[in-house]
Coordinates of N, CA, C and O in Angstrom, one line a residue:
A1 N -98.5 134.8 70.8 CA -98.1 134.6 69.5 C -97.6 136.0 68.8 O -96.7 135.8 68.0
D2 N -98.2 137.1 69.3 CA -97.6 138.4 68.7 C -96.2 138.5 69.1 O -95.3 138.9 68.5
E3 N -95.9 138.1 70.5 CA -94.5 138.2 70.8 C -93.7 137.3 70.1 O -92.6 137.8 69.5
A4 N -94.2 136.1 69.7 CA -93.3 135.2 68.8 C -93.2 135.8 67.4 O -92.4 135.6 66.8
L5 N -94.4 136.3 66.9 CA -94.2 136.9 65.7 C -93.3 138.1 65.4 O -92.6 138.2 64.5
H6 N -93.4 138.9 66.5 CA -92.4 140.0 66.3 C -91.3 140.0 67.1 O -90.3 140.9 66.9
S7 N -91.0 139.1 68.0 CA -89.7 138.8 68.6 C -89.0 139.9 68.9 O -87.8 140.1 68.5
G8 N -89.5 140.8 69.9 CA -88.8 141.8 70.3 C -89.1 143.2 69.5 O -88.8 144.3 70.0
H9 N -89.7 143.1 68.4 CA -90.1 144.3 67.8 C -91.2 145.1 68.6 O -91.9 144.4 69.3
D10 N -91.6 146.3 68.3 CA -92.5 147.1 68.8 C -94.0 146.3 68.7 O -94.3 146.1 67.5
R11 N -94.7 146.0 69.7 CA -95.8 145.3 69.5 C -97.1 146.3 69.6 O -98.3 145.7 69.7
R12 N -96.9 147.5 69.9 CA -98.0 148.4 70.3 C -99.1 148.5 69.2 O -100.3 148.8 69.5
G13 N -98.8 148.2 67.9 CA -99.7 148.3 66.8 C -100.7 147.1 66.6 O -101.6 147.1 65.9
S14 N -100.5 146.1 67.5 CA -101.3 144.8 67.3 C -101.8 144.4 68.6 O -101.4 144.7 69.7
A15 N -102.9 143.7 68.6 CA -103.6 143.2 69.8 C -102.6 142.2 70.6 O -101.8 141.6 70.0
R16 N -102.7 142.2 71.9 CA -102.0 141.3 72.7 C -102.4 139.9 72.6 O -103.6 139.6 72.3
E17 N -101.3 139.0 73.0 CA -101.8 137.5 72.7 C -102.5 137.2 74.0 O -102.4 137.9 75.1
I18 N -103.3 136.1 73.8 CA -104.0 135.7 74.9 C -103.8 134.3 75.1 O -103.7 133.3 74.2
T19 N -103.5 134.0 76.3 CA -103.1 132.4 76.7 C -104.5 131.7 76.7 O -105.5 132.1 77.2
A20 N -104.4 130.6 75.9 CA -105.6 129.8 75.7 C -105.2 128.4 75.4 O -104.8 128.1 74.3
L21 N -105.2 127.6 76.4 CA -105.1 126.2 76.3 C -106.3 125.5 75.7 O -107.3 125.3 76.3
R22 N -106.2 125.3 74.3 CA -107.4 124.6 73.6 C -106.9 123.8 72.4 O -105.7 124.0 72.1
V23 N -107.5 122.8 72.1 CA -107.2 121.9 70.9 C -107.6 122.5 69.7 O -108.6 123.0 69.7
G24 N -106.6 122.3 68.8 CA -106.7 122.8 67.3 C -106.3 121.7 66.4 O -106.0 120.6 67.0
K25 N -106.6 121.8 65.1 CA -106.0 120.8 64.2 C -105.1 121.5 63.2 O -105.6 122.6 62.7
I26 N -104.0 120.8 62.9 CA -103.2 121.3 61.9 C -103.1 120.5 60.7 O -103.0 119.4 60.8
M27 N -103.3 121.1 59.5 CA -103.4 120.2 58.2 C -102.2 120.8 57.4 O -102.1 122.1 57.2
S28 N -101.1 119.9 56.9 CA -100.1 120.3 56.1 C -99.8 119.2 55.2 O -99.5 118.0 55.5
G29 N -100.1 119.4 53.8 CA -100.0 118.4 52.8 C -101.0 117.4 53.0 O -102.2 117.7 53.3
R30 N -100.6 116.0 53.2 CA -101.4 114.9 53.5 C -101.6 114.7 54.9 O -102.2 113.6 55.2
K31 N -100.9 115.4 55.7 CA -100.8 114.9 57.1 C -101.8 116.0 57.9 O -102.0 117.2 57.6
E32 N -102.5 115.5 59.0 CA -103.1 116.3 59.9 C -103.0 115.7 61.3 O -102.8 114.6 61.4
E33 N -103.0 116.7 62.3 CA -102.8 116.3 63.6 C -103.5 117.2 64.5 O -103.8 118.4 64.2
L34 N -103.8 116.7 65.8 CA -104.3 117.8 66.8 C -103.1 118.4 67.5 O -102.0 117.9 67.6
C35 N -103.3 119.6 67.9 CA -102.3 120.4 68.5 C -103.0 121.1 69.7 O -104.2 121.2 69.9
L36 N -102.0 121.5 70.6 CA -102.4 122.2 71.8 C -102.1 123.6 71.6 O -101.0 124.0 71.5
I37 N -103.1 124.5 71.4 CA -102.8 125.9 71.3 C -102.5 126.6 72.6 O -103.3 126.6 73.4
R38 N -101.3 126.9 72.7 CA -100.8 127.7 74.0 C -101.2 129.2 74.1 O -101.6 129.6 75.1
N39 N -101.1 129.9 72.9 CA -101.6 131.2 72.9 C -101.8 131.6 71.7 O -101.6 131.0 70.6
I40 N -102.8 132.7 71.5 CA -103.2 133.1 70.2 C -103.5 134.5 70.2 O -103.6 135.2 71.2
S41 N -103.2 135.1 68.9 CA -103.4 136.5 68.8 C -104.1 136.8 67.4 O -104.5 135.7 66.8
Q42 N -104.6 138.0 67.0 CA -105.1 138.0 65.8 C -104.3 137.7 64.6 O -104.7 137.4 63.6
N43 N -103.0 137.7 64.9 CA -101.9 137.5 63.7 C -101.5 136.0 63.7 O -100.9 135.7 62.7
G44 N -101.6 135.4 64.8 CA -100.9 134.1 64.9 C -101.1 133.3 66.1 O -101.8 133.6 67.1
L45 N -100.4 132.2 66.3 CA -100.5 131.4 67.6 C -99.3 130.7 67.7 O -98.4 130.5 67.0
M46 N -99.2 130.1 69.0 CA -98.1 129.2 69.4 C -98.8 127.9 69.8 O -99.8 127.8 70.4
A47 N -98.2 126.8 69.2 CA -98.9 125.5 69.4 C -97.9 124.4 69.8 O -96.8 124.4 69.3
H48 N -98.2 123.5 70.7 CA -97.5 122.3 71.0 C -97.9 121.1 69.9 O -99.2 120.9 69.8
V49 N -96.9 120.6 69.3 CA -97.1 119.7 68.3 C -96.5 118.4 68.5 O -95.4 118.3 69.2
R50 N -96.7 117.2 67.7 CA -96.0 116.0 67.8 C -95.2 115.8 66.5 O -94.1 115.3 66.6
S51 N -95.7 116.2 65.5 CA -94.9 116.0 64.3 C -93.9 117.2 64.1 O -93.8 118.0 64.6
E52 N -93.0 116.8 63.0 CA -91.9 117.8 62.6 C -92.4 118.8 61.6 O -93.1 118.4 60.7
Y53 N -92.1 120.2 61.9 CA -92.4 121.2 61.0 C -91.3 122.0 60.7 O -90.4 121.9 61.6
G54 N -91.2 122.8 59.6 CA -90.1 123.6 59.1 C -90.6 125.0 59.2 O -91.7 125.2 58.8
V55 N -89.6 125.8 59.1 CA -90.0 127.3 58.9 C -90.4 127.4 57.4 O -89.8 126.9 56.7
G56 N -91.5 128.2 57.2 CA -92.0 128.5 55.9 C -93.0 127.3 55.5 O -93.6 127.5 54.4
D57 N -93.4 126.4 56.3 CA -94.4 125.4 55.9 C -95.8 125.9 55.9 O -96.1 126.7 56.7
A58 N -96.4 125.8 54.8 CA -97.9 126.3 54.7 C -98.8 125.3 55.4 O -98.6 124.1 55.4
L59 N -99.7 125.8 56.1 CA -100.6 125.2 57.0 C -102.0 125.5 56.8 O -102.2 126.8 56.5
I60 N -103.0 124.8 57.3 CA -104.4 125.2 57.5 C -104.5 124.7 58.9 O -104.3 123.7 59.4
I61 N -105.1 125.8 59.9 CA -105.2 125.6 61.2 C -106.7 125.6 61.5 O -107.6 126.6 61.0
E62 N -107.3 124.5 61.9 CA -108.7 124.4 62.3 C -108.8 125.0 63.8 O -108.4 124.1 64.6
L63 N -109.4 126.0 64.0 CA -109.4 126.6 65.3 C -110.7 126.1 66.1 O -110.9 126.0 67.3
R64 N -111.7 125.7 65.4 CA -113.0 125.2 65.6 C -113.5 124.6 64.3 O -113.0 124.7 63.2
S65 N -114.5 123.6 64.4 CA -114.8 122.9 63.2 C -115.4 123.7 62.1 O -115.5 123.4 61.0
D66 N -115.9 125.0 62.5 CA -116.4 126.0 61.6 C -115.5 127.1 61.3 O -115.9 128.1 60.7
V67 N -114.2 127.0 61.8 CA -113.3 128.2 61.7 C -111.8 127.6 61.2 O -111.2 126.9 62.1
R68 N -111.6 127.8 59.8 CA -110.2 127.4 59.4 C -109.4 128.4 58.8 O -110.0 129.4 58.1
V69 N -108.1 128.7 59.1 CA -107.3 129.6 58.7 C -106.0 129.2 57.9 O -105.6 128.3 58.4
S70 N -105.6 129.9 57.0 CA -104.3 129.5 56.3 C -103.4 130.3 57.0 O -103.4 131.3 57.5
A71 N -102.1 129.5 57.2 CA -101.0 130.1 58.1 C -99.7 129.6 57.6 O -99.7 128.7 56.6
E72 N -98.7 130.1 58.3 CA -97.3 129.7 57.8 C -96.4 129.5 59.1 O -96.6 130.2 60.0
T73 N -95.6 128.6 59.1 CA -94.8 128.2 60.3 C -93.7 129.4 60.2 O -93.1 129.4 59.1
I74 N -93.4 130.1 61.4 CA -92.4 131.1 61.2 C -91.2 130.8 62.2 O -90.3 131.4 62.1
W75 N -91.5 129.8 63.0 CA -90.3 129.4 64.1 C -90.7 127.9 64.6 O -91.9 127.7 64.7
V76 N -89.6 127.3 64.9 CA -89.9 126.1 65.6 C -88.9 125.8 66.7 O -87.7 126.1 66.5
K77 N -89.3 125.5 67.9 CA -88.5 125.2 69.1 C -88.9 124.0 69.8 O -89.9 124.1 70.4
G78 N -88.2 122.8 69.4 CA -88.6 121.7 70.1 C -89.9 121.2 69.6 O -90.1 121.0 68.4
R79 N -90.9 120.9 70.5 CA -92.2 120.5 70.0 C -93.3 121.7 69.9 O -94.4 121.6 69.9
N80 N -92.7 123.1 70.0 CA -93.6 124.2 69.9 C -93.2 124.9 68.6 O -92.1 125.0 68.2
I81 N -94.3 125.4 68.0 CA -94.2 126.2 66.7 C -94.8 127.4 66.8 O -95.9 127.6 67.5
G82 N -94.3 128.4 66.2 CA -94.9 129.7 65.9 C -95.6 129.8 64.5 O -94.9 129.4 63.7
V83 N -96.8 130.3 64.5 CA -97.5 130.2 63.3 C -98.1 131.7 63.0 O -98.6 132.3 63.9
R84 N -98.0 132.2 61.7 CA -98.5 133.6 61.5 C -99.6 133.1 60.6 O -99.5 132.5 59.4
F85 N -100.9 133.8 60.8 CA -102.1 133.7 59.9 C -101.9 134.4 58.6 O -101.3 135.6 58.7
E86 N -102.6 133.9 57.6 CA -102.6 134.7 56.3 C -103.3 136.0 56.5 O -102.9 137.1 55.9
S87 N -104.3 136.1 57.2 CA -105.1 137.2 57.5 C -105.5 137.3 58.9 O -105.7 136.3 59.6
A88 N -105.8 138.5 59.4 CA -106.0 138.7 60.9 C -107.3 137.8 61.3 O -108.3 137.8 60.4
I89 N -107.6 137.4 62.5 CA -108.8 136.7 63.0 C -109.2 137.6 64.2 O -108.6 138.4 64.6
D90 N -110.6 137.4 64.6 CA -111.3 138.1 65.6 C -111.1 136.9 66.8 O -111.8 136.0 66.8
V91 N -109.9 137.1 67.6 CA -109.7 136.2 68.7 C -110.9 136.1 69.6 O -111.2 135.0 70.2
A92 N -111.7 137.3 70.0 CA -112.8 137.2 70.9 C -113.8 136.3 70.4 O -114.3 135.5 71.2
D93 N -114.1 136.3 69.1 CA -115.0 135.6 68.4 C -114.6 134.1 68.7 O -115.5 133.2 68.9
I94 N -113.3 133.8 68.2 CA -113.0 132.3 68.4 C -113.0 131.8 69.8 O -113.5 130.7 70.0
L95 N -112.5 132.7 70.8 CA -112.5 132.2 72.2 C -114.0 132.1 72.8 O -114.2 131.5 73.8
A96 N -114.8 132.9 72.2 CA -116.3 133.0 72.8 C -116.9 131.6 72.6 O -117.9 131.4 73.3
G97 N -116.5 130.8 71.8 CA -117.0 129.5 71.5 C -117.9 129.5 70.5 O -118.2 130.5 69.9
P98 N -118.2 128.1 70.0 CA -118.9 127.9 68.8 C -120.4 128.4 68.9 O -121.1 128.5 69.9
A99 N -120.9 128.9 67.7 CA -122.2 129.4 67.6 C -123.1 128.2 67.0 O -122.6 127.5 66.2
T100 N -124.3 128.2 67.3 CA -125.1 127.0 66.8 C -125.5 127.6 65.4 O -125.8 128.6 65.1
V101 N -125.6 126.6 64.4 CA -126.0 126.9 63.2 C -127.0 125.8 62.7 O -126.6 124.6 62.6
E102 N -128.2 126.2 62.6 CA -129.3 125.3 62.3 C -129.3 124.3 63.3 O -129.5 123.1 63.0
G103 N -129.2 124.6 64.6 CA -129.4 123.8 65.6 C -128.2 122.7 65.8 O -128.0 121.9 66.8
Q104 N -126.9 123.0 65.0 CA -125.9 122.1 65.4 C -124.8 123.0 66.0 O -124.5 124.1 65.4
V105 N -124.1 122.4 66.9 CA -122.8 123.1 67.6 C -121.7 122.4 66.8 O -121.4 121.3 66.7
P106 N -120.9 123.3 66.5 CA -119.6 122.9 65.8 C -118.9 122.0 66.9 O -118.8 122.3 68.1
R107 N -118.3 120.9 66.3 CA -117.6 119.9 67.3 C -116.2 120.1 67.4 O -115.6 120.9 66.6
P108 N -115.6 119.4 68.4 CA -114.1 119.6 68.5 C -113.4 119.1 67.3 O -113.9 118.3 66.5
P109 N -112.0 119.5 66.9 CA -111.4 119.3 65.7 C -111.4 117.6 65.7 O -111.0 117.1 66.7
R110 N -111.6 117.1 64.5 CA -111.5 115.6 64.3 C -110.4 115.3 63.3 O -110.0 116.0 62.4
V111 N -109.9 114.1 63.6 CA -108.6 113.9 62.6 C -109.1 112.5 61.9 O -109.6 111.6 62.6
E112 N -108.9 112.5 60.5 CA -109.4 111.3 59.8 C -108.3 110.2 60.1 O -107.1 110.4 60.0
V113 N -108.8 109.0 60.4 CA -108.1 107.8 60.7 C -108.8 106.6 60.1 O -110.0 106.7 60.0
I114 N -108.1 105.5 59.8 CA -108.7 104.3 59.5 C -108.2 103.2 60.5 O -107.0 103.1 60.8
G115 N -109.1 102.6 61.1 CA -108.9 101.7 62.2 C -110.0 100.9 62.5 O -111.0 100.9 61.7
H116 N -109.9 100.0 63.4 CA -111.1 99.1 63.9 C -111.6 99.5 65.3 O -110.8 99.8 66.1
A117 N -112.8 99.3 65.4 CA -113.5 99.5 66.7 C -114.6 98.6 66.9 O -115.0 97.8 65.9
R118 N -115.0 98.4 68.0 CA -116.2 97.5 68.4 C -117.3 98.4 69.2 O -116.9 99.3 69.9
V119 N -118.5 98.3 68.7 CA -119.6 99.0 69.4 C -120.5 97.9 70.1 O -120.9 97.1 69.4
G120 N -120.9 98.3 71.3 CA -121.7 97.5 72.0 C -122.7 98.2 72.9 O -122.4 99.4 73.2
G121 N -123.8 97.6 73.0 CA -124.9 98.2 74.0 C -126.2 97.5 73.8 O -126.4 97.2 72.7
G122 N -127.0 97.5 74.9 CA -128.2 96.9 74.8 C -128.3 95.4 74.2 O -129.2 95.1 73.4
G123 N -127.2 94.7 74.6 CA -127.3 93.2 74.3 C -126.7 92.9 72.8 O -126.8 91.8 72.4
F124 N -126.0 94.0 72.3 CA -125.5 93.7 70.9 C -124.1 94.2 70.9 O -123.6 95.0 71.6
V125 N -123.2 93.6 70.1 CA -121.7 94.0 69.7 C -121.7 93.9 68.3 O -121.9 93.0 67.4
A126 N -121.1 95.0 67.6 CA -120.8 95.0 66.2 C -119.4 95.6 66.0 O -118.9 96.3 66.8
L127 N -118.9 94.9 64.9 CA -117.5 95.5 64.5 C -117.7 96.7 63.6 O -118.7 96.7 62.8
A128 N -116.8 97.6 63.6 CA -117.0 98.9 62.8 C -115.6 99.3 62.3 O -114.6 98.8 62.9
T129 N -115.5 100.2 61.4 CA -114.3 100.8 60.8 C -114.2 102.3 61.3 O -115.4 102.9 61.1
L130 N -113.3 102.6 61.9 CA -113.1 103.8 62.4 C -112.8 104.9 61.3 O -111.9 104.6 60.4
K131 N -113.5 106.0 61.2 CA -113.4 106.9 60.1 C -112.7 108.2 60.4 O -111.9 108.7 59.9
D132 N -113.0 108.6 61.7 CA -112.3 109.8 62.3 C -112.7 109.8 63.8 O -113.4 109.1 64.2
I133 N -111.8 110.7 64.5 CA -111.8 110.7 66.0 C -111.5 112.1 66.3 O -110.7 112.8 65.8
S134 N -112.0 112.5 67.6 CA -111.6 113.7 68.2 C -111.8 113.2 69.8 O -112.0 112.1 70.2
Q135 N -111.4 114.3 70.5 CA -111.5 114.1 72.1 C -112.9 113.9 72.3 O -113.2 113.1 73.4
G136 N -113.9 114.3 71.6 CA -115.3 114.1 71.9 C -116.1 113.2 71.3 O -117.3 112.8 71.6
G137 N -115.5 112.4 70.4 CA -116.2 111.4 69.6 C -115.6 110.8 68.5 O -114.6 111.1 68.2
V138 N -116.5 109.8 67.8 CA -115.9 109.3 66.6 C -116.9 109.2 65.5 O -118.1 109.2 65.8
K139 N -116.5 109.0 64.3 CA -117.4 108.6 63.1 C -117.0 107.2 62.8 O -115.9 106.9 62.5
L140 N -117.9 106.2 62.7 CA -117.6 104.8 62.4 C -118.6 104.5 61.3 O -119.6 105.0 61.0
E141 N -118.0 103.4 60.6 CA -118.7 102.8 59.3 C -119.1 101.4 59.9 O -118.2 100.6 60.4
L142 N -120.4 101.1 59.8 CA -120.8 99.8 60.2 C -122.1 99.4 59.5 O -122.7 100.2 58.9
E143 N -122.4 98.2 59.4 CA -123.5 97.6 58.6 C -124.9 97.9 59.1 O -125.8 98.1 58.4
H144 N -124.9 97.7 60.5 CA -126.3 97.7 61.1 C -126.5 99.1 61.7 O -125.7 99.7 62.4
P145 N -127.7 99.8 61.4 CA -128.0 101.0 62.1 C -128.2 100.9 63.6 O -128.5 99.9 64.1
L146 N -127.6 102.1 64.2 CA -127.8 102.2 65.7 C -129.0 103.2 66.0 O -129.1 104.1 65.4
E147 N -129.6 102.9 67.1 CA -130.6 103.8 67.4 C -130.1 105.1 68.0 O -129.3 105.1 68.8
I148 N -130.6 106.1 67.4 CA -130.4 107.5 67.8 C -130.6 107.7 69.3 O -131.5 107.2 69.8
N149 N -129.6 108.5 70.0 CA -129.8 108.6 71.4 C -129.5 107.4 72.2 O -129.7 107.6 73.5
S150 N -129.1 106.3 71.8 CA -128.9 105.2 72.5 C -127.4 105.3 73.1 O -126.6 105.8 72.3
E151 N -127.2 104.8 74.4 CA -125.9 104.7 74.9 C -125.1 103.5 74.5 O -125.7 102.4 74.5
V152 N -123.9 103.6 74.2 CA -123.1 102.6 73.6 C -121.8 102.6 74.4 O -121.4 103.6 74.8
V153 N -121.0 101.5 74.0 CA -119.6 101.5 74.5 C -118.8 101.3 73.3 O -118.9 100.3 72.4
V154 N -117.8 102.2 72.9 CA -116.9 102.2 71.7 C -115.6 101.7 72.1 O -115.0 102.4 73.1
T155 N -115.1 100.6 71.7 CA -113.7 100.1 72.1 C -112.8 100.0 70.9 O -113.4 99.6 69.8
I156 N -111.8 101.0 71.0 CA -110.9 101.3 69.9 C -109.6 100.5 70.1 O -108.8 100.7 71.3
A157 N -109.0 99.8 69.1 CA -107.8 99.0 69.3 C -106.7 100.0 69.7 O -106.5 101.1 69.1
D158 N -106.0 99.4 70.8 CA -104.8 100.1 71.2 C -105.1 101.5 72.0 O -104.3 102.4 72.2
L159 N -106.5 101.7 72.2 CA -106.7 103.0 72.9 C -107.5 102.7 74.2 O -107.0 102.7 75.2
D160 N -108.8 102.3 74.1 CA -109.5 102.1 75.3 C -110.9 101.9 74.9 O -111.4 102.0 73.8
A161 N -111.8 101.9 75.9 CA -113.3 101.6 75.8 C -113.9 103.0 76.3 O -113.6 103.5 77.3
F162 N -114.8 103.6 75.4 CA -115.4 104.8 75.9 C -116.9 104.7 75.7 O -117.5 104.3 74.8
K163 N -117.6 105.2 76.8 CA -119.1 105.3 76.7 C -119.5 106.4 76.0 O -118.9 107.5 76.0
G164 N -120.6 106.3 75.3 CA -121.0 107.4 74.4 C -122.5 107.2 74.0 O -123.0 106.3 74.3
V165 N -122.8 108.4 73.2 CA -124.4 108.4 72.7 C -124.3 108.5 71.2 O -123.6 109.3 70.7
V166 N -125.2 107.8 70.7 CA -125.4 107.7 69.1 C -126.1 109.0 68.7 O -127.2 109.2 69.3
R167 N -125.4 109.8 68.0 CA -126.0 111.1 67.6 C -126.6 111.1 66.1 O -127.7 111.8 65.9
W168 N -126.2 110.3 65.2 CA -126.8 110.1 63.9 C -126.3 108.8 63.4 O -125.3 108.2 63.6
Y169 N -127.0 108.4 62.2 CA -126.9 107.4 61.4 C -127.2 107.5 60.1 O -128.4 107.9 59.9
R170 N -126.3 107.5 59.0 CA -126.7 107.7 57.6 C -125.8 107.0 56.7 O -124.6 107.0 56.9
N171 N -126.3 106.2 55.7 CA -125.7 105.6 54.7 C -124.5 104.7 55.3 O -123.3 104.8 54.7
G172 N -124.7 104.0 56.4 CA -123.7 103.1 56.8 C -122.6 103.7 57.7 O -121.7 103.1 58.2
Q173 N -123.0 104.9 58.2 CA -122.0 105.7 59.0 C -122.8 106.2 60.2 O -124.0 106.5 60.0
T174 N -122.1 106.3 61.3 CA -122.7 106.8 62.6 C -121.7 107.7 63.1 O -120.5 107.4 63.3
G175 N -122.4 108.7 63.9 CA -121.6 109.6 64.8 C -121.9 109.2 66.3 O -123.1 109.2 66.6
I176 N -120.9 109.2 67.0 CA -121.0 108.9 68.5 C -120.2 110.0 69.3 O -119.1 110.1 69.0
S177 N -120.9 110.7 70.2 CA -120.2 111.5 71.1 C -120.0 110.7 72.4 O -120.9 110.1 72.9
F178 N -118.8 111.1 72.9 CA -118.2 110.4 74.2 C -119.0 111.1 75.3 O -119.1 112.3 75.3
L179 N -119.2 110.4 76.4 CA -119.8 111.0 77.6 C -118.7 111.7 78.4 O -118.9 112.8 79.0
K180 N -117.5 111.2 78.3 CA -116.2 111.9 79.0 C -115.3 111.9 77.9 O -114.9 111.1 77.1
P181 N -114.6 113.2 77.6 CA -113.7 113.3 76.4 C -112.3 112.5 76.7 O -112.1 112.3 77.9
I182 N -111.8 112.1 75.7 CA -110.5 111.6 75.7 C -109.4 112.6 76.1 O -109.4 113.6 75.5
P183 N -108.6 112.3 77.1 CA -107.4 113.2 77.6 C -106.7 113.5 76.3 O -106.3 112.6 75.5
F184 N -106.3 114.8 76.2 CA -105.6 115.3 74.8 C -104.3 114.4 74.8 O -104.0 114.0 73.5
D185 N -103.4 114.2 75.7 CA -102.2 113.5 75.7 C -102.5 112.0 75.2 O -101.7 111.5 74.3
T186 N -103.4 111.4 75.8 CA -103.8 110.0 75.3 C -104.1 110.0 73.9 O -103.7 109.2 73.2
L187 N -104.9 110.8 73.5 CA -105.4 110.9 72.1 C -104.2 111.1 71.1 O -104.0 110.5 70.1
T188 N -103.5 112.3 71.4 CA -102.4 112.6 70.4 C -101.3 111.6 70.4 O -100.8 111.3 69.4
Q189 N -101.0 110.8 71.5 CA -100.1 109.6 71.5 C -100.5 108.5 70.7 O -99.9 108.1 69.9
W190 N -101.8 108.3 70.8 CA -102.4 107.1 70.0 C -102.4 107.5 68.6 O -101.9 106.7 67.6
L191 N -102.7 108.8 68.3 CA -102.7 109.2 66.8 C -101.3 109.1 66.2 O -101.1 108.9 65.1
Y192 N -100.3 109.6 67.1 CA -99.1 109.7 66.6 C -98.6 108.3 66.3 O -97.7 108.0 65.3
R193 N -98.8 107.2 67.2 CA -98.5 105.9 66.9 C -99.1 105.2 65.5 O -98.7 104.4 65.0
H194 N -100.4 105.7 65.3 CA -101.2 105.3 64.2 C -101.1 106.1 63.0 O -101.7 105.9 62.0

């Protein structure tokens, strides 16, 4: 990203970029999408995206569920974009992984969506409304409470069925983490279609 940011200028004054294939979330206006971060530095990153962006677009980049930074698109080449952060970040801290806060580990970036899902397990099947999704899980709205720590199968229209564990249930909504993450390409293609 420093290379992309400086494009041939002297880079000695800034930290080197680090190749880091990890999932992030980009929010721009009313749209949000998952992206694949290809490299990152204290000043910016390069990401693979599915949506169209233009130079100068104001963005919010979610690097972890507990870390969001303001940024601007500074170049676009096909499905890759270069992004400059509004202020420098601590790359080592970001890449070290999420810290637990009050016993909760920050989750992978989630995208808000509205759709339909079916939840089944232990002899029951319930229809649910999909509220958000990530590679690691979903938030669903449904009438009947689900037992915490119970194993379920979540079937999402036009996507697939995923085994998961109920993590919480409050006010008609539940969080389910998948036992096996959804592959990045599978999820981003589904999100792009929906």
